[in-house]
Coordinates of C-alpha atoms in Angstrom, one line a residue:
M84 CA 3.1 30.1 86.4
D85 CA 6.5 31.3 84.1
E86 CA 5.2 32.6 81.3
Q87 CA 7.7 30.8 79.0
R88 CA 6.1 28.0 79.5
L89 CA 2.6 29.0 78.4
R90 CA 1.3 28.7 74.5
K91 CA -1.4 30.2 72.9
F92 CA -4.7 28.3 72.0
P93 CA -5.4 27.7 68.4
N94 CA -7.8 29.8 66.9
G95 CA -11.1 29.7 68.1
Q96 CA -10.3 27.6 71.5
R97 CA -10.6 28.6 75.3
C98 CA -10.5 27.1 78.8
T99 CA -14.4 26.3 79.4
E100 CA -14.4 27.5 82.5
C101 CA -12.4 30.9 82.5
R102 CA -12.2 31.4 79.2
A103 CA -8.4 31.9 79.1
R104 CA -6.3 32.1 76.1
K105 CA -3.3 30.6 77.0
Y106 CA -1.8 26.8 78.6
Y107 CA 0.7 25.2 79.6
L108 CA 1.5 20.9 79.3
E109 CA 2.4 19.0 82.3
N110 CA 2.4 15.3 82.6
G111 CA 1.2 15.3 79.5
R112 CA -1.8 17.1 80.1
R113 CA -3.2 20.3 79.3
Y114 CA -3.6 23.2 81.8
C115 CA -5.0 26.5 81.0
Q116 CA -2.9 29.3 82.5
R117 CA -5.1 29.5 85.5
G118 CA -5.3 25.8 86.7
H119 CA -8.1 24.3 84.8
E120 CA -7.7 21.0 82.8
V121 CA -8.4 21.2 79.7
E122 CA -10.5 18.1 78.5
G123 CA -9.7 16.2 75.2
Y124 CA -6.1 16.0 74.6
I125 CA -3.5 13.8 75.8
Q126 CA 0.1 14.0 74.9
F127 CA 1.2 10.6 75.7
D128 CA -0.4 7.8 78.2
V129 CA 0.8 7.7 81.6
D130 CA -0.4 4.8 82.1
E131 CA 2.0 2.5 80.0
D132 CA 5.5 2.5 80.9
D133 CA 6.7 1.6 77.5
N134 CA 5.0 5.2 76.0
Y135 CA 5.9 7.1 79.0
G136 CA 7.5 10.0 77.8
K137 CA 7.3 9.6 74.0
T138 CA 5.6 12.3 71.5
G139 CA 3.4 10.0 68.9
K140 CA 4.2 10.1 65.2
V141 CA 1.8 11.2 62.6
V142 CA 1.7 8.9 59.7
R143 CA -0.1 9.7 57.0
K144 CA -1.5 7.3 54.5
E145 CA 0.2 7.2 50.9
K146 CA -1.7 7.5 47.7
E147 CA -2.4 4.7 45.2
V148 CA -0.4 5.8 42.5
R149 CA -2.9 5.0 39.0
E150 CA -1.3 3.5 36.1
T151 CA -3.3 5.3 33.3
E152 CA -2.6 4.0 30.0
R153 CA -2.0 5.8 27.0
K154 CA -5.4 5.4 24.2
H155 CA -2.4 5.7 21.2
L156 CA 0.7 3.2 21.2
S157 CA 3.8 4.8 20.2
G158 CA 7.2 3.6 19.9
N159 CA 7.7 -0.2 18.8
D160 CA 4.3 -1.4 20.3
A161 CA 2.9 1.6 17.5
K162 CA 5.0 -0.1 14.8
E163 CA 4.0 -3.7 16.1
L164 CA 0.4 -3.1 16.5
Y165 CA 0.6 -1.3 12.8
L166 CA 2.4 -4.3 11.3
D167 CA -0.3 -6.6 12.9
C168 CA -3.2 -4.4 10.8
L169 CA -1.0 -5.0 7.6
Q170 CA -1.4 -8.7 8.7
I171 CA -5.3 -8.8 9.0
I172 CA -5.4 -6.6 5.6
L173 CA -3.2 -8.8 3.7
R174 CA -5.0 -12.4 5.0
K175 CA -8.4 -10.9 4.0
Q176 CA -7.6 -10.0 0.4
I177 CA -5.8 -13.2 -0.1
A178 CA -8.8 -14.9 1.2
W179 CA -10.7 -12.7 -1.8
L180 CA -8.4 -13.7 -4.4
I181 CA -9.0 -17.7 -3.5
R182 CA -13.0 -17.4 -2.9
E183 CA -13.2 -15.1 -5.7
K184 CA -10.8 -15.7 -8.5
G185 CA -10.3 -19.1 -7.4
F186 CA -6.7 -18.8 -7.3
S187 CA -4.7 -21.6 -5.1
D188 CA -5.1 -22.1 -1.4
E189 CA -0.9 -22.6 -1.9
L190 CA -1.2 -18.6 -2.1
E191 CA -1.5 -17.9 1.5
S192 CA 1.5 -20.0 2.7
I193 CA 3.7 -18.6 0.3
C194 CA 2.4 -14.8 0.8
R195 CA 3.1 -15.8 5.1
D196 CA 6.6 -16.6 4.4
L197 CA 7.3 -13.4 1.8
W198 CA 5.3 -11.5 5.2
D199 CA 7.6 -13.2 7.1
L200 CA 10.9 -12.5 5.4
R201 CA 10.1 -8.6 5.0
I202 CA 9.5 -8.1 9.0
R203 CA 11.8 -10.4 10.6
K204 CA 14.8 -8.1 10.4
F205 CA 13.1 -5.4 11.9
I206 CA 14.9 -4.0 15.1
G207 CA 12.7 -3.7 18.1
L208 CA 11.0 -6.9 17.2
K209 CA 11.1 -9.0 20.5
S210 CA 10.1 -12.3 17.5
V211 CA 13.5 -11.6 15.9
S212 CA 15.7 -12.8 18.7
R213 CA 13.0 -15.2 19.6
A214 CA 13.6 -16.7 16.4
Q215 CA 17.2 -16.7 16.6
E216 CA 16.6 -18.5 20.4
K217 CA 14.1 -21.4 19.1
G218 CA 16.8 -21.9 16.5
K219 CA 19.3 -22.8 19.6
G220 CA 16.9 -24.9 21.3
I221 CA 16.1 -22.7 23.8
D222 CA 12.6 -21.3 24.5
H223 CA 11.6 -18.5 27.2
D224 CA 10.0 -20.6 29.3
G225 CA 13.6 -21.9 29.7
T226 CA 12.9 -25.2 27.8
G227 CA 13.7 -26.5 24.3
S228 CA 11.3 -26.1 22.0
Q229 CA 10.5 -26.6 18.0
H230 CA 9.9 -23.6 16.1
C231 CA 6.4 -23.9 13.9
G232 CA 5.9 -21.9 10.6
G233 CA 7.3 -18.0 9.8
G234 CA 9.4 -16.3 12.2
S235 CA 7.0 -14.1 13.2
G236 CA 4.0 -16.1 13.4
A237 CA 2.4 -13.9 10.1
L238 CA -1.0 -14.3 9.2
S239 CA -1.3 -17.0 12.0
Q240 CA -4.6 -17.0 13.4
S241 CA -5.9 -18.4 16.9
G242 CA -10.0 -18.2 17.5
S243 CA -10.9 -15.2 15.1
D244 CA -9.3 -13.2 12.4
S245 CA -8.4 -10.4 14.9
E246 CA -6.5 -12.4 17.1
M247 CA -3.2 -12.3 15.2
V248 CA 0.2 -13.5 16.8
M249 CA 1.1 -10.4 18.6
Y250 CA 4.8 -8.9 19.0
S251 CA 6.2 -7.4 21.8
S252 CA 9.1 -4.5 22.0
Q253 CA 12.4 -4.5 23.3
A254 CA 13.8 -0.7 22.8
E255 CA 11.1 2.0 23.1
T256 CA 11.6 5.0 20.3
T257 CA 9.2 8.1 20.1
D258 CA 6.0 8.5 18.1
T259 CA 7.9 11.1 15.9
S260 CA 10.8 9.0 15.1
A261 CA 8.3 6.7 13.5
D262 CA 6.6 9.5 11.7
E263 CA 9.8 10.7 10.8
S264 CA 10.7 6.8 9.2
V265 CA 7.3 7.0 7.1
K266 CA 8.2 10.3 5.6
S267 CA 11.7 9.6 5.0
Q268 CA 10.7 6.4 3.2
R269 CA 8.8 8.6 0.8
K270 CA 11.4 11.3 -0.2
K271 CA 14.1 8.8 -0.7
R272 CA 12.6 7.3 -3.4
S273 CA 16.4 7.3 -5.6
G274 CA 18.1 4.9 -3.1
R275 CA 15.3 2.0 -3.7
V276 CA 17.8 -0.8 -2.7
K277 CA 17.9 -0.6 1.7
D278 CA 18.2 -2.4 4.1
W279 CA 15.6 -3.9 6.0
E280 CA 18.0 -4.4 9.3
S281 CA 18.6 -0.2 9.5
E282 CA 17.8 1.5 12.8
L283 CA 15.9 3.7 10.5
W284 CA 12.6 1.6 10.1
D285 CA 11.4 0.7 6.8
L286 CA 7.5 0.2 7.5
P287 CA 5.4 -1.6 4.7
G288 CA 2.5 0.2 3.3
P289 CA -0.8 -0.9 1.7
M290 CA 0.5 -0.7 -1.6
E291 CA 3.7 -2.5 -0.7
V292 CA 1.2 -5.7 0.8
L293 CA -0.3 -5.5 -3.2
A294 CA 3.1 -6.2 -4.4
L295 CA 4.1 -8.7 -2.2
I296 CA 0.8 -10.4 -3.0
Y297 CA 1.8 -10.3 -7.0
M298 CA 5.0 -11.9 -5.7
G299 CA 3.3 -14.6 -4.2
C300 CA 1.7 -15.3 -7.4
L301 CA 4.0 -14.7 -9.7
L302 CA 6.3 -17.6 -7.5
K303 CA 2.6 -20.0 -7.4
Q304 CA 3.2 -19.2 -11.8
E305 CA -0.4 -17.9 -11.2
P306 CA -1.4 -16.0 -14.6
V307 CA -2.1 -12.5 -13.3
R308 CA -0.7 -9.5 -14.4
V309 CA 0.0 -6.5 -11.5
G310 CA -2.8 -4.3 -13.6
D311 CA -5.2 -6.8 -12.8
I312 CA -4.4 -6.4 -9.1
Y313 CA -4.1 -2.9 -9.7
R314 CA -7.4 -2.5 -11.1
W315 CA -8.9 -5.1 -8.9
A316 CA -7.7 -2.8 -5.8
K317 CA -8.9 0.4 -7.6
N318 CA -12.4 -0.5 -8.8
N319 CA -12.8 -1.6 -4.6
Q320 CA -13.0 -5.4 -5.6
L321 CA -9.9 -6.5 -3.8
P322 CA -10.5 -5.1 -0.3
F323 CA -8.5 -2.2 -0.5
L324 CA -9.8 1.2 -0.5
G325 CA -11.7 0.5 2.8
A326 CA -8.5 -1.3 4.4
I327 CA -8.7 1.1 7.8
D328 CA -12.2 -0.9 8.3
L329 CA -11.0 -4.2 8.1
V330 CA -9.3 -4.2 11.1
P331 CA -10.6 -4.5 14.4
N332 CA -12.0 -1.0 16.5
E333 CA -10.2 -2.2 19.6
L334 CA -7.1 -2.3 17.2
R335 CA -7.7 0.7 14.9
E336 CA -8.5 3.0 18.2
R337 CA -4.8 2.3 19.8
L338 CA -3.0 3.2 16.6
P339 CA -1.1 6.1 16.3
G340 CA -2.1 8.9 13.8
W341 CA 0.9 8.1 11.4
A342 CA -0.6 4.7 11.2
Q343 CA -4.1 5.7 10.5
R344 CA -3.0 8.3 7.7
T345 CA -1.1 5.3 6.0
L346 CA -4.1 2.9 6.4
L347 CA -6.2 5.6 5.0
T348 CA -6.6 4.1 1.3
R349 CA -10.0 5.6 0.7
W350 CA -8.4 8.6 -0.5
A351 CA -5.9 6.7 -2.6
K352 CA -5.3 8.5 -5.6
F353 CA -4.8 5.5 -8.4
D354 CA -3.0 8.1 -11.3
G355 CA -1.1 4.9 -12.4
S356 CA 2.4 3.2 -12.1
E357 CA 2.0 3.1 -8.1
L358 CA 1.9 -0.4 -7.7
H359 CA 5.0 -0.9 -10.2
K360 CA 7.2 0.8 -7.7
S361 CA 6.3 -1.0 -5.2
L362 CA 6.6 -3.6 -6.7
L363 CA 10.3 -2.7 -7.9
T364 CA 11.5 -1.7 -4.4
L365 CA 9.7 -4.7 -2.7
T366 CA 11.7 -7.1 -5.5
L367 CA 15.1 -4.9 -4.9
G368 CA 14.9 -5.1 -1.3
F369 CA 14.5 -8.8 -1.5
K370 CA 17.4 -9.2 -3.4
K371 CA 19.4 -7.2 -1.1
N372 CA 18.8 -8.6 2.1
Y373 CA 18.3 -12.2 1.1
G374 CA 19.4 -12.9 -2.7
M375 CA 16.3 -13.9 -3.6
V376 CA 15.9 -14.2 -7.4
S377 CA 12.2 -14.0 -8.6
P378 CA 11.4 -16.6 -11.3
P379 CA 10.5 -15.6 -14.8
L380 CA 6.7 -14.7 -15.2
P381 CA 4.5 -17.0 -17.4
A382 CA 5.0 -14.7 -20.7
P383 CA 2.7 -16.6 -23.0
S384 CA -0.1 -16.9 -21.1
L385 CA -0.2 -13.4 -20.2
L386 CA 0.4 -12.2 -23.6
V387 CA -3.0 -14.0 -24.8
L388 CA -4.5 -12.1 -21.7
Y389 CA -3.7 -8.5 -23.7
L390 CA -4.4 -9.9 -26.8
Q391 CA -7.9 -10.8 -25.8
D392 CA -7.8 -7.3 -23.6
L393 CA -6.9 -5.5 -26.6
A394 CA -8.5 -7.4 -29.4
L395 CA -5.2 -7.7 -31.4
P396 CA -4.3 -10.2 -33.8
P397 CA -2.3 -13.3 -32.8
E398 CA 0.8 -12.4 -34.9
V399 CA 1.4 -9.9 -32.4
H400 CA 2.2 -12.4 -29.6
L401 CA 5.4 -13.7 -31.8
H402 CA 6.8 -10.5 -33.0
A403 CA 6.8 -9.1 -29.2
R404 CA 8.8 -12.3 -28.0
Q405 CA 11.0 -12.1 -30.6
I406 CA 11.6 -8.5 -30.0
C407 CA 12.5 -9.6 -26.2
L408 CA 14.7 -12.3 -27.7
M409 CA 16.9 -10.2 -30.4
L410 CA 17.5 -7.7 -27.6
N411 CA 18.7 -10.4 -24.8
L412 CA 16.1 -9.9 -22.3
S413 CA 14.4 -12.4 -20.1
W414 CA 11.2 -12.2 -18.5
A415 CA 12.8 -12.3 -15.0
F416 CA 13.8 -9.6 -12.7
P417 CA 16.0 -7.8 -13.7
T418 CA 15.0 -8.1 -17.5
R419 CA 18.6 -6.6 -18.6
Q420 CA 20.7 -9.5 -17.1
N421 CA 23.4 -7.2 -17.9
I422 CA 22.5 -4.1 -15.6
K423 CA 25.7 -3.9 -13.7
D424 CA 28.3 -3.2 -16.7
D425 CA 25.8 -2.7 -19.0
T426 CA 27.4 0.4 -21.4
S427 CA 25.9 -0.6 -25.0
F428 CA 24.1 1.3 -27.3
T429 CA 24.2 4.4 -24.9
G430 CA 27.8 4.6 -23.4
K431 CA 26.2 5.0 -19.5
T432 CA 26.3 3.0 -16.8
S433 CA 22.4 1.7 -16.6
R434 CA 20.5 1.8 -13.5
Y435 CA 17.5 -0.1 -12.4
T436 CA 14.0 1.5 -14.2
L437 CA 10.5 0.3 -14.5
L438 CA 11.3 -2.1 -17.5
D439 CA 13.7 -4.2 -15.5
I440 CA 9.9 -5.1 -14.3
P441 CA 9.3 -8.3 -16.7
D442 CA 5.6 -7.1 -16.5
V443 CA 6.4 -3.6 -17.8
L444 CA 8.3 -4.8 -20.2
L445 CA 5.8 -7.6 -21.5
V446 CA 3.0 -4.6 -22.4
A447 CA 5.9 -2.5 -24.0
S448 CA 6.8 -5.3 -26.5
L449 CA 3.5 -5.7 -26.9
V450 CA 2.9 -2.0 -27.9
L451 CA 6.0 -1.8 -30.1
A452 CA 5.3 -5.1 -32.1
T453 CA 1.7 -3.7 -32.9
K454 CA 3.4 -0.3 -33.8
Y455 CA 5.8 -2.1 -36.5
M456 CA 3.2 -4.3 -37.7
Y457 CA 0.2 -2.3 -38.1
P458 CA 1.4 1.3 -38.1
M459 CA -1.7 3.9 -36.4
D460 CA 0.0 7.2 -38.3
G461 CA -2.2 6.7 -42.3
V462 CA 1.1 6.1 -44.1
K463 CA 0.5 3.5 -46.8
R464 CA 3.0 0.8 -46.8
Y465 CA 2.5 -2.4 -48.9
P466 CA 4.0 -5.7 -48.1
R467 CA 6.9 -7.6 -50.5
D468 CA 5.3 -10.8 -50.4
H469 CA 1.9 -12.7 -49.2
N470 CA 4.2 -13.7 -45.9
D471 CA 5.0 -10.2 -45.5
P472 CA 3.0 -9.2 -41.7
L473 CA 2.0 -5.7 -43.5
T474 CA -0.3 -8.2 -46.0
L475 CA -3.2 -8.2 -43.4
K476 CA -3.9 -3.9 -42.2
M477 CA -5.7 -2.9 -39.2
D478 CA -8.8 -1.2 -39.4
W479 CA -8.1 1.1 -36.6
D480 CA -11.2 3.4 -36.8
A481 CA -13.6 0.0 -36.1
W482 CA -11.1 -1.1 -33.3
E483 CA -11.4 2.5 -31.9
A484 CA -14.9 2.2 -32.1
E485 CA -15.0 -1.0 -30.1
F486 CA -13.2 0.5 -27.3
A487 CA -15.0 3.8 -27.1
D488 CA -16.2 5.2 -24.0
P489 CA -19.7 5.3 -22.9
P490 CA -21.5 8.7 -23.8
E491 CA -22.1 9.1 -19.7
K492 CA -19.4 7.9 -17.7
P493 CA -20.3 6.8 -14.6
L494 CA -18.7 8.9 -11.5
R495 CA -16.4 7.1 -8.9
R496 CA -15.2 7.5 -5.6
L497 CA -12.4 10.3 -6.4
D498 CA -15.3 12.4 -8.1
F499 CA -17.3 12.3 -5.3
A500 CA -14.5 13.4 -2.9
A501 CA -13.8 16.2 -5.0
M502 CA -17.0 17.8 -5.9
D503 CA -18.3 21.2 -4.2
A504 CA -21.9 22.2 -3.1
E505 CA -23.0 23.3 -6.3
K506 CA -21.9 19.9 -8.4
V507 CA -23.8 18.2 -5.8
W508 CA -27.0 20.2 -6.2
T509 CA -26.7 18.8 -10.1
L510 CA -26.5 15.2 -9.7
S511 CA -29.8 13.1 -10.7
K512 CA -31.4 10.7 -8.6
E513 CA -29.6 8.0 -9.1
Q514 CA -26.4 9.8 -8.8
M515 CA -27.3 11.6 -5.7
V516 CA -28.1 8.1 -3.9
E517 CA -24.8 6.9 -5.2
Y518 CA -23.0 10.2 -3.5
L519 CA -25.0 10.0 -0.3
D520 CA -23.8 6.4 0.0
W521 CA -20.5 7.2 -0.4
Y522 CA -20.4 10.1 2.1
Q523 CA -22.1 8.2 4.6
E524 CA -19.3 5.3 4.3
T525 CA -16.3 7.7 4.1
Q526 CA -17.4 11.0 5.9
L527 CA -19.4 9.3 8.9
K528 CA -18.0 7.9 11.9
S529 CA -18.6 4.3 12.3
W530 CA -21.9 4.1 14.5
S531 CA -22.2 2.4 18.1
A532 CA -25.5 2.0 20.3
A533 CA -23.7 4.7 23.2
D534 CA -23.3 7.5 20.0
E535 CA -26.7 6.9 19.3
T536 CA -28.7 10.7 19.5
E537 CA -32.6 11.5 19.0
I538 CA -31.8 12.5 15.1
D539 CA -30.4 9.0 15.3
R540 CA -33.7 7.3 16.8
L541 CA -35.9 9.4 14.4
F542 CA -33.7 9.1 10.8
P543 CA -31.9 5.9 11.3
L544 CA -29.3 5.1 8.5
E545 CA -29.0 1.6 6.8
N546 CA -25.9 -0.2 6.3
V547 CA -23.9 0.8 3.0
L548 CA -22.9 -2.2 0.9
R549 CA -19.6 -2.2 0.0
L550 CA -19.9 -2.1 -3.9
P551 CA -17.3 -2.0 -6.7
E552 CA -16.7 0.6 -8.5
P553 CA -19.7 2.0 -11.3
G554 CA -18.8 -0.4 -14.6
S555 CA -15.6 -1.9 -12.7
K556 CA -17.5 -5.2 -13.6
D557 CA -14.7 -7.2 -16.1
M558 CA -15.5 -8.6 -19.1
T559 CA -16.4 -12.2 -19.6
D560 CA -14.3 -14.3 -22.0
E561 CA -17.3 -14.8 -24.0
E562 CA -17.5 -10.9 -24.6
L563 CA -13.6 -10.7 -25.2
I564 CA -13.6 -13.3 -27.5
A565 CA -16.5 -11.9 -29.4
R566 CA -15.0 -8.3 -29.7
M567 CA -11.4 -9.5 -30.8
H568 CA -13.7 -11.6 -33.7
R569 CA -15.4 -8.4 -34.8
V570 CA -12.1 -6.2 -35.0
Q571 CA -10.4 -9.1 -36.7
K572 CA -13.5 -9.2 -39.4
S573 CA -12.8 -5.5 -40.0
M574 CA -9.1 -6.0 -41.2
K575 CA -8.3 -5.5 -44.7
L576 CA -6.4 -7.4 -47.0
V577 CA -3.6 -5.6 -48.7
E578 CA -1.8 -7.0 -52.0
P579 CA 2.1 -7.0 -52.1
R580 CA 4.3 -4.7 -54.6
P581 CA 7.3 -6.4 -55.1
E582 CA 10.7 -4.3 -55.9
T583 CA 10.9 -2.6 -59.5
N584 CA 14.0 -1.0 -61.0
D585 CA 12.3 2.1 -62.0
G586 CA 13.8 3.6 -58.5
R587 CA 10.5 4.2 -57.0
N588 CA 10.9 4.2 -53.0
I589 CA 7.9 1.9 -51.9
K590 CA 7.2 2.0 -48.1
R591 CA 8.0 -1.2 -46.3
L592 CA 7.6 -2.6 -43.0
G593 CA 9.2 0.3 -40.5
S594 CA 9.7 2.6 -42.8
F595 CA 8.7 5.9 -41.2
H596 CA 8.2 4.3 -37.7
Q597 CA 6.9 6.6 -35.9
R598 CA 8.2 7.3 -32.1
F599 CA 6.6 8.9 -29.4
R600 CA 8.9 10.1 -26.5
S601 CA 6.7 12.4 -24.6
V602 CA 2.7 11.8 -24.3
E603 CA 1.8 15.2 -26.1
Q604 CA 3.2 13.9 -29.2
L605 CA 0.2 11.0 -29.3
G606 CA -2.2 14.2 -29.8
E607 CA -5.5 14.9 -28.3
S608 CA -7.1 11.8 -29.9
G609 CA -6.6 9.0 -32.4
P610 CA -6.0 5.3 -32.8
A611 CA -2.3 6.0 -31.0
R612 CA -3.6 8.1 -28.2
R613 CA -6.6 5.9 -28.0
F614 CA -4.7 2.7 -28.0
H615 CA -1.8 3.7 -25.9
E616 CA -4.8 4.8 -23.3
K617 CA -6.3 1.5 -22.9
A618 CA -2.9 -0.4 -22.7
A619 CA -1.7 1.4 -20.0
E620 CA -5.0 0.9 -18.4
I621 CA -5.0 -2.9 -18.4
S622 CA -1.0 -2.9 -17.1
G623 CA -1.8 -0.5 -14.1
L624 CA 0.8 2.0 -15.8
S625 CA 0.0 5.6 -16.2
L626 CA 0.2 6.9 -19.6
K627 CA 2.9 8.9 -19.0
A628 CA 5.2 5.5 -17.6
L629 CA 4.2 3.4 -20.5
V630 CA 5.2 5.8 -23.3
K631 CA 8.5 6.1 -21.7
A632 CA 8.6 2.4 -21.1
V633 CA 7.7 1.9 -25.3
Y634 CA 10.4 4.7 -26.0
S635 CA 13.4 3.2 -24.1
L636 CA 12.3 -0.1 -25.4
E637 CA 12.7 1.7 -28.8
E638 CA 16.2 3.2 -27.9
L639 CA 17.5 -0.5 -27.4
L640 CA 16.0 -1.5 -30.9
F641 CA 17.5 1.0 -32.5
G642 CA 20.9 0.7 -30.8
W643 CA 20.7 -3.1 -31.7
E644 CA 20.2 -2.2 -34.9
K645 CA 23.0 0.2 -35.5
K646 CA 25.2 -2.4 -34.0
E647 CA 23.9 -5.1 -36.4
K648 CA 24.5 -3.1 -39.2
R649 CA 28.1 -2.3 -38.5
R650 CA 28.7 -6.3 -37.7
M651 CA 27.5 -7.1 -40.9
R652 CA 29.5 -4.2 -43.2
L653 CA 32.6 -5.4 -41.1
G654 CA 31.7 -9.1 -42.2
E655 CA 31.7 -8.2 -45.7
V656 CA 35.0 -6.3 -45.6

């Protein structure tokens, strides 16, 4: 046998007859080096002529490629899901206003149209191109169709509240870019006017949803203030603090981290003016992108609400409107109609501020009129005759007693969040129950049967009802009117003092008028401090923002007064 034809058996194999270690191939069969046939091996089938002389092929079964779906969405899919979650929250908030506050059913359709305009220009939403094609009579099925409702189908339902009209995406972006766009929205506060069609997504947030609801109420001319919506959301009467809990679990689990943090509104700090800033941004956005002009707010009815809430005399209503009339300020945004070329009084080109929001102008003019008519500095001023506003003097001590805080102020959610272990042990029995309910609601994950443990079976937790904040119940109209009557009964009558020729300087209306440029000038206590605090609380502004708005209005009034004196002096010459 030719040694070159011999091959070695694989490890562990030998000839079964002679124990030979080598073999050779012949006619498709294997033989050991001594000629014994090794059974169980056939290189090819010699019986079939078609396969004669051909070696076999090794065919391996390809593994099935499993497509794993990511738990959290990213890119435009995540943004679309985030917008759908905001739609669910928006619809539940509108339903609460209609059901609990008696607002008109038309508010839902108005807010739906505003929401459609807010999101229809977002790049990457398939609904945008779909609306354009439907406008041309082209449907995605190749047939002409009629477009019903909003372009994005916002707030529409099919079956249940959670079945919203879902969008689809065209372009993919990373989750990091979405997170950066949310951060950039917070950083670029100075450039409020933004193009909603830009590549950088300007995603709305929960606070902007509240601003959109207020715009819907303004278009419907509902007698509601920004401070009302702000207070209802802060006290958890309007579904806001648990916004992420309003979203179904199947949608919430697919949200990325940046979206869940945005919807986690239970940690929102209501320091004041947040809703007004969002309203200013949203109003400017509608004005730039669509040329939309908001209608004037119903000032007379809203001023009456402020008079009731602050227990002020009705004469303040007339003087507050007269101040805005003298300064040529309107009740529509922006309140300064000549804002683009407004160089009067200050000599500088003006820009949009909180005072350009009609609701802020309303409360600022009310505070300014109250300070002029019923000063809080204790300086004695005398009227000229019985028609002078100084004829009646406000008893600010009695007013302050009516608006004094209770001896034990109830704890709120933010107080619980800031507590340490030592403070928790000092709580009373009722406060401890509220603290444990708050902890179960905000700190524990939502319970499911699959996550049940032995300790859960031994000590089951009861469902915690989502209650409003302590002391958040609004006063009834009868209680407000009764408080107003008590304050007005305490007002004192001041005898008029006509002008004399003896040279005595009698202080009149507006003499030595006290102006507050900062919060520190209000003092730690006193009627002026308490009055500004209550006005800021009712309006939803921070105390600092209200003082700044009132001071800005006083500056405009002071400039108007100088201009009128100059005009009268030139007219006399």
